[in-house]
Coordinates of C-alpha atoms in Angstrom, one line a residue:
M1 CA 8.7 -13.6 62.1
K2 CA 10.7 -13.5 58.0
N3 CA 11.8 -16.6 56.9
K4 CA 15.9 -16.5 57.4
V5 CA 17.5 -17.0 53.8
E6 CA 19.1 -20.3 53.2
D7 CA 22.6 -19.2 52.8
L8 CA 24.1 -20.7 49.3
I9 CA 27.1 -19.6 49.9
R10 CA 30.3 -22.5 48.9
K11 CA 27.6 -24.8 47.4
R12 CA 27.6 -25.8 44.4
F13 CA 25.1 -26.3 41.5
G14 CA 26.5 -27.8 38.2
R15 CA 29.4 -26.0 37.1
L16 CA 28.2 -23.0 39.6
M17 CA 29.9 -22.3 42.8
V18 CA 28.0 -19.5 44.7
I19 CA 30.4 -16.7 46.2
E20 CA 28.2 -14.4 47.4
R21 CA 24.9 -13.1 47.5
A22 CA 23.4 -10.5 44.8
Q23 CA 20.5 -8.2 44.6
D24 CA 17.2 -9.7 44.6
Y25 CA 15.7 -9.9 40.6
V26 CA 12.5 -7.9 40.8
S27 CA 9.5 -8.8 37.9
R28 CA 7.1 -6.2 36.4
K29 CA 4.2 -6.9 39.0
G30 CA 6.7 -6.1 41.6
Q31 CA 7.3 -9.8 42.9
K32 CA 11.0 -10.2 44.1
A33 CA 13.3 -13.3 43.6
R34 CA 16.4 -14.1 45.4
Q35 CA 19.8 -14.4 43.7
W36 CA 23.4 -15.1 43.9
K37 CA 26.6 -14.5 42.1
C38 CA 28.0 -17.5 41.1
L39 CA 31.5 -18.8 40.1
C40 CA 31.7 -21.0 36.8
D41 CA 34.2 -23.6 36.1
C42 CA 34.9 -21.6 33.1
G43 CA 36.3 -19.0 34.9
N44 CA 32.9 -16.2 34.3
Q45 CA 30.7 -15.2 36.8
A46 CA 26.7 -15.0 36.5
I47 CA 24.2 -13.6 38.5
V48 CA 21.2 -16.9 38.7
R49 CA 18.2 -17.2 41.0
A50 CA 18.1 -19.1 43.7
Q51 CA 15.0 -21.5 42.6
Y52 CA 16.9 -21.8 38.9
L53 CA 20.1 -23.1 41.1
R54 CA 18.2 -25.6 43.4
N55 CA 15.8 -27.1 40.7
G56 CA 18.8 -27.9 38.2
H57 CA 17.6 -25.3 35.6
T58 CA 20.9 -23.2 35.2
K59 CA 23.9 -25.4 35.7
S60 CA 26.3 -23.1 34.3
C61 CA 27.4 -19.2 33.1
G62 CA 25.6 -20.3 29.5
C63 CA 29.1 -22.0 28.5
L64 CA 26.9 -25.2 28.3
A65 CA 24.3 -23.2 25.9
S66 CA 26.8 -22.4 23.8
E67 CA 27.2 -26.1 22.9
D68 CA 26.0 -26.6 19.4
L69 CA 24.2 -30.1 19.0
T70 CA 24.2 -29.7 15.0
G71 CA 24.2 -33.0 13.8
R72 CA 23.8 -35.3 16.5
K73 CA 20.8 -37.6 17.0
Y74 CA 18.5 -37.7 20.0
G75 CA 15.9 -40.5 20.0
K76 CA 14.1 -40.4 16.4
L77 CA 15.4 -36.8 16.0
T78 CA 18.7 -35.4 13.9
V79 CA 19.9 -31.7 14.7
I80 CA 20.0 -29.8 11.7
K81 CA 20.9 -26.5 12.4
V82 CA 19.9 -23.9 15.1
D83 CA 16.6 -22.3 14.8
H84 CA 16.8 -19.2 16.8
V85 CA 17.5 -18.5 20.6
S86 CA 15.0 -18.1 23.1
A87 CA 14.1 -15.1 25.2
G88 CA 15.6 -16.9 27.9
G89 CA 19.0 -17.7 26.1
N90 CA 18.4 -21.0 25.3
K91 CA 18.9 -22.7 21.9
Q92 CA 16.0 -23.8 19.6
Y93 CA 16.8 -26.4 17.1
L94 CA 15.5 -27.4 13.6
C95 CA 15.5 -31.1 13.7
K96 CA 14.8 -33.4 11.4
C97 CA 12.3 -36.5 12.6
D98 CA 13.1 -40.4 11.3
C99 CA 9.5 -40.2 10.4
G100 CA 10.4 -36.8 7.7
N101 CA 8.7 -34.3 9.4
T102 CA 11.0 -32.0 11.2
N103 CA 9.9 -29.5 14.4
V104 CA 11.7 -27.1 16.5
A105 CA 13.1 -28.2 19.8
D106 CA 14.7 -26.8 22.9
G107 CA 18.4 -27.8 23.0
G108 CA 18.4 -29.0 27.0
N109 CA 15.3 -30.6 26.3
L110 CA 16.6 -33.0 23.9
K111 CA 19.7 -33.5 26.1
R112 CA 17.3 -34.5 28.9
G113 CA 15.6 -36.7 27.1
L114 CA 12.4 -35.2 27.2
V115 CA 12.4 -34.6 23.3
K116 CA 13.0 -37.9 21.0
S117 CA 10.9 -37.4 18.5
C118 CA 8.5 -34.7 16.3
G119 CA 5.3 -36.0 18.1
C120 CA 4.8 -38.9 15.9
T121 CA 5.2 -41.6 18.5
R122 CA 2.2 -41.4 20.5
L123 CA 1.0 -43.7 23.7
R124 CA -1.2 -46.3 21.9
Y125 CA -2.4 -47.4 25.8
I126 CA -3.3 -44.6 28.3
P127 CA -4.2 -46.1 31.5
K128 CA -7.1 -44.5 33.8
R129 CA -4.8 -43.3 36.1
I130 CA -1.0 -41.8 35.6
T131 CA 1.7 -40.3 37.8
H132 CA 3.2 -38.7 35.4
G133 CA 5.1 -35.9 38.1
Y134 CA 4.1 -32.9 35.7
S135 CA 1.3 -31.6 37.9
S136 CA 3.0 -28.7 39.4
T137 CA 4.8 -27.4 36.0
R138 CA 3.4 -24.4 34.3
L139 CA 3.3 -26.6 31.2
Y140 CA 0.5 -28.4 32.8
H141 CA -1.4 -25.7 33.9
V142 CA -1.3 -24.3 30.5
W143 CA -3.2 -27.6 29.4
S144 CA -5.4 -27.4 32.6
G145 CA -6.5 -23.9 31.6
M146 CA -6.9 -25.3 27.8
K147 CA -9.4 -27.9 28.9
S148 CA -11.3 -25.9 31.2
R149 CA -12.2 -22.9 28.5
C150 CA -13.5 -25.8 26.6
F151 CA -15.5 -28.2 28.6
N152 CA -15.9 -26.4 31.9
K153 CA -19.3 -24.1 32.1
K154 CA -18.3 -22.7 35.2
N155 CA -15.4 -20.8 33.1
E156 CA -15.6 -17.2 32.3
R157 CA -14.5 -18.0 29.4
Y158 CA -16.5 -20.8 28.0
E159 CA -18.7 -19.1 26.0
D160 CA -16.3 -17.9 23.6
Y161 CA -14.4 -21.4 23.2
D162 CA -16.8 -24.6 23.6
G163 CA -20.3 -21.5 23.0
R164 CA -18.4 -21.4 19.6
G165 CA -17.3 -24.8 18.7
I166 CA -14.0 -24.8 19.8
T167 CA -12.8 -27.9 21.3
I168 CA -9.2 -29.9 21.8
C169 CA -8.4 -33.1 19.7
P170 CA -8.8 -36.1 21.6
E171 CA -5.2 -37.0 21.6
W172 CA -4.7 -34.0 23.8
L173 CA -7.3 -35.0 26.3
Y174 CA -4.1 -36.8 27.8
F175 CA -1.6 -35.1 29.0
E176 CA 1.1 -37.0 28.2
N177 CA 0.6 -36.5 24.6
F178 CA 0.0 -32.8 24.9
R179 CA 3.4 -32.7 26.3
D180 CA 4.8 -34.7 23.9
W181 CA 4.5 -32.1 21.6
A182 CA 4.7 -28.8 23.3
Y183 CA 8.9 -30.3 23.9
A184 CA 8.9 -31.1 20.4
N185 CA 7.5 -28.0 19.1
G186 CA 9.3 -25.2 20.7
Y187 CA 8.1 -25.1 24.2
D188 CA 10.3 -23.6 26.7
E189 CA 10.0 -24.0 30.3
N190 CA 12.3 -21.6 31.1
A191 CA 10.8 -18.8 29.1
E192 CA 10.0 -15.5 31.4
W193 CA 6.3 -15.0 31.8
G194 CA 4.2 -14.1 28.5
E195 CA 7.2 -15.2 26.4
C196 CA 6.2 -18.7 25.6
T197 CA 2.1 -19.2 25.2
I198 CA -0.2 -21.4 23.2
E199 CA -1.9 -20.2 20.0
R200 CA -4.1 -21.4 17.9
K201 CA -3.3 -19.9 14.3
D202 CA -7.2 -20.0 13.4
V203 CA -8.2 -18.2 16.0
N204 CA -11.7 -20.1 15.4
G205 CA -10.0 -23.5 15.2
N206 CA -9.5 -26.3 17.9
Y207 CA -6.8 -27.2 20.1
E208 CA -4.9 -29.3 17.9
P209 CA -1.3 -29.8 16.3
S210 CA -1.7 -28.6 13.0
N211 CA -3.2 -25.4 14.5
C212 CA -0.9 -24.5 17.7
E213 CA 2.2 -23.2 18.0
W214 CA 4.1 -21.5 20.9
I215 CA 4.3 -17.1 20.6
T216 CA 4.8 -14.2 22.7
I217 CA 1.8 -12.9 24.5
Q218 CA 2.7 -9.8 22.3
Q219 CA 2.4 -11.8 18.9
Q220 CA -0.6 -13.2 20.1
Q221 CA -2.6 -9.6 20.4
L222 CA -2.1 -9.7 16.7
N223 CA -3.9 -13.1 16.3
K224 CA -6.9 -12.1 18.8
R225 CA -10.6 -12.4 17.6
A226 CA -11.9 -9.1 19.5
P227 CA -10.6 -5.6 20.7
N228 CA -11.5 -7.1 24.6
G229 CA -9.1 -9.2 23.7
K230 CA -11.2 -12.8 24.7
G231 CA -9.6 -14.4 22.0
I232 CA -6.2 -14.4 23.4
D233 CA -5.1 -17.6 24.6
R234 CA -2.4 -18.5 27.6

């Protein structure tokens, strides 16, 4: 028996009011996701996936994203200008930190307080056990996969990482530090699969802030170590 589709008509999510069911979104792998037609407070309409409405990722037709954050300050970061727009349509801003460094941060992450520095503010004390609430997120799985490739001998790609001397810097052994760096350096939690992947600039180098960035899977293909693609990070 199929699960009954939750009726979201006339329910409000941020500036969006659901008005009717829309055609399902179908991914390149054939996976389906429910979508709804919504009316924004600004008068425009938008088709939004149900999951994005429920988890609060989408709160308008895009009119909120058109807001320019240039000149504003968030924590230690002062927004200089729009650097680029992500594949998901989110503005990525070039920011200057009070420490003097610059970095690119997602506008939504700035407004939600997820990014407050270039990454220079680090936890000096990490208790043995921490409840951070990120264990089910895509970013946490990126971090877990990175650790597995470097430290788990049962991982099929272990020999391509630890076997070649590639490891993770001590700072990133704690997820909170990796998370802070990711959000402060261009990680887009709303990007489609393959549009925001971690990359080691030097494929023979370690996982560390100076050697990592967020790029598309297509860009990673240009930096792969071998024809079989085993140098590609995910």
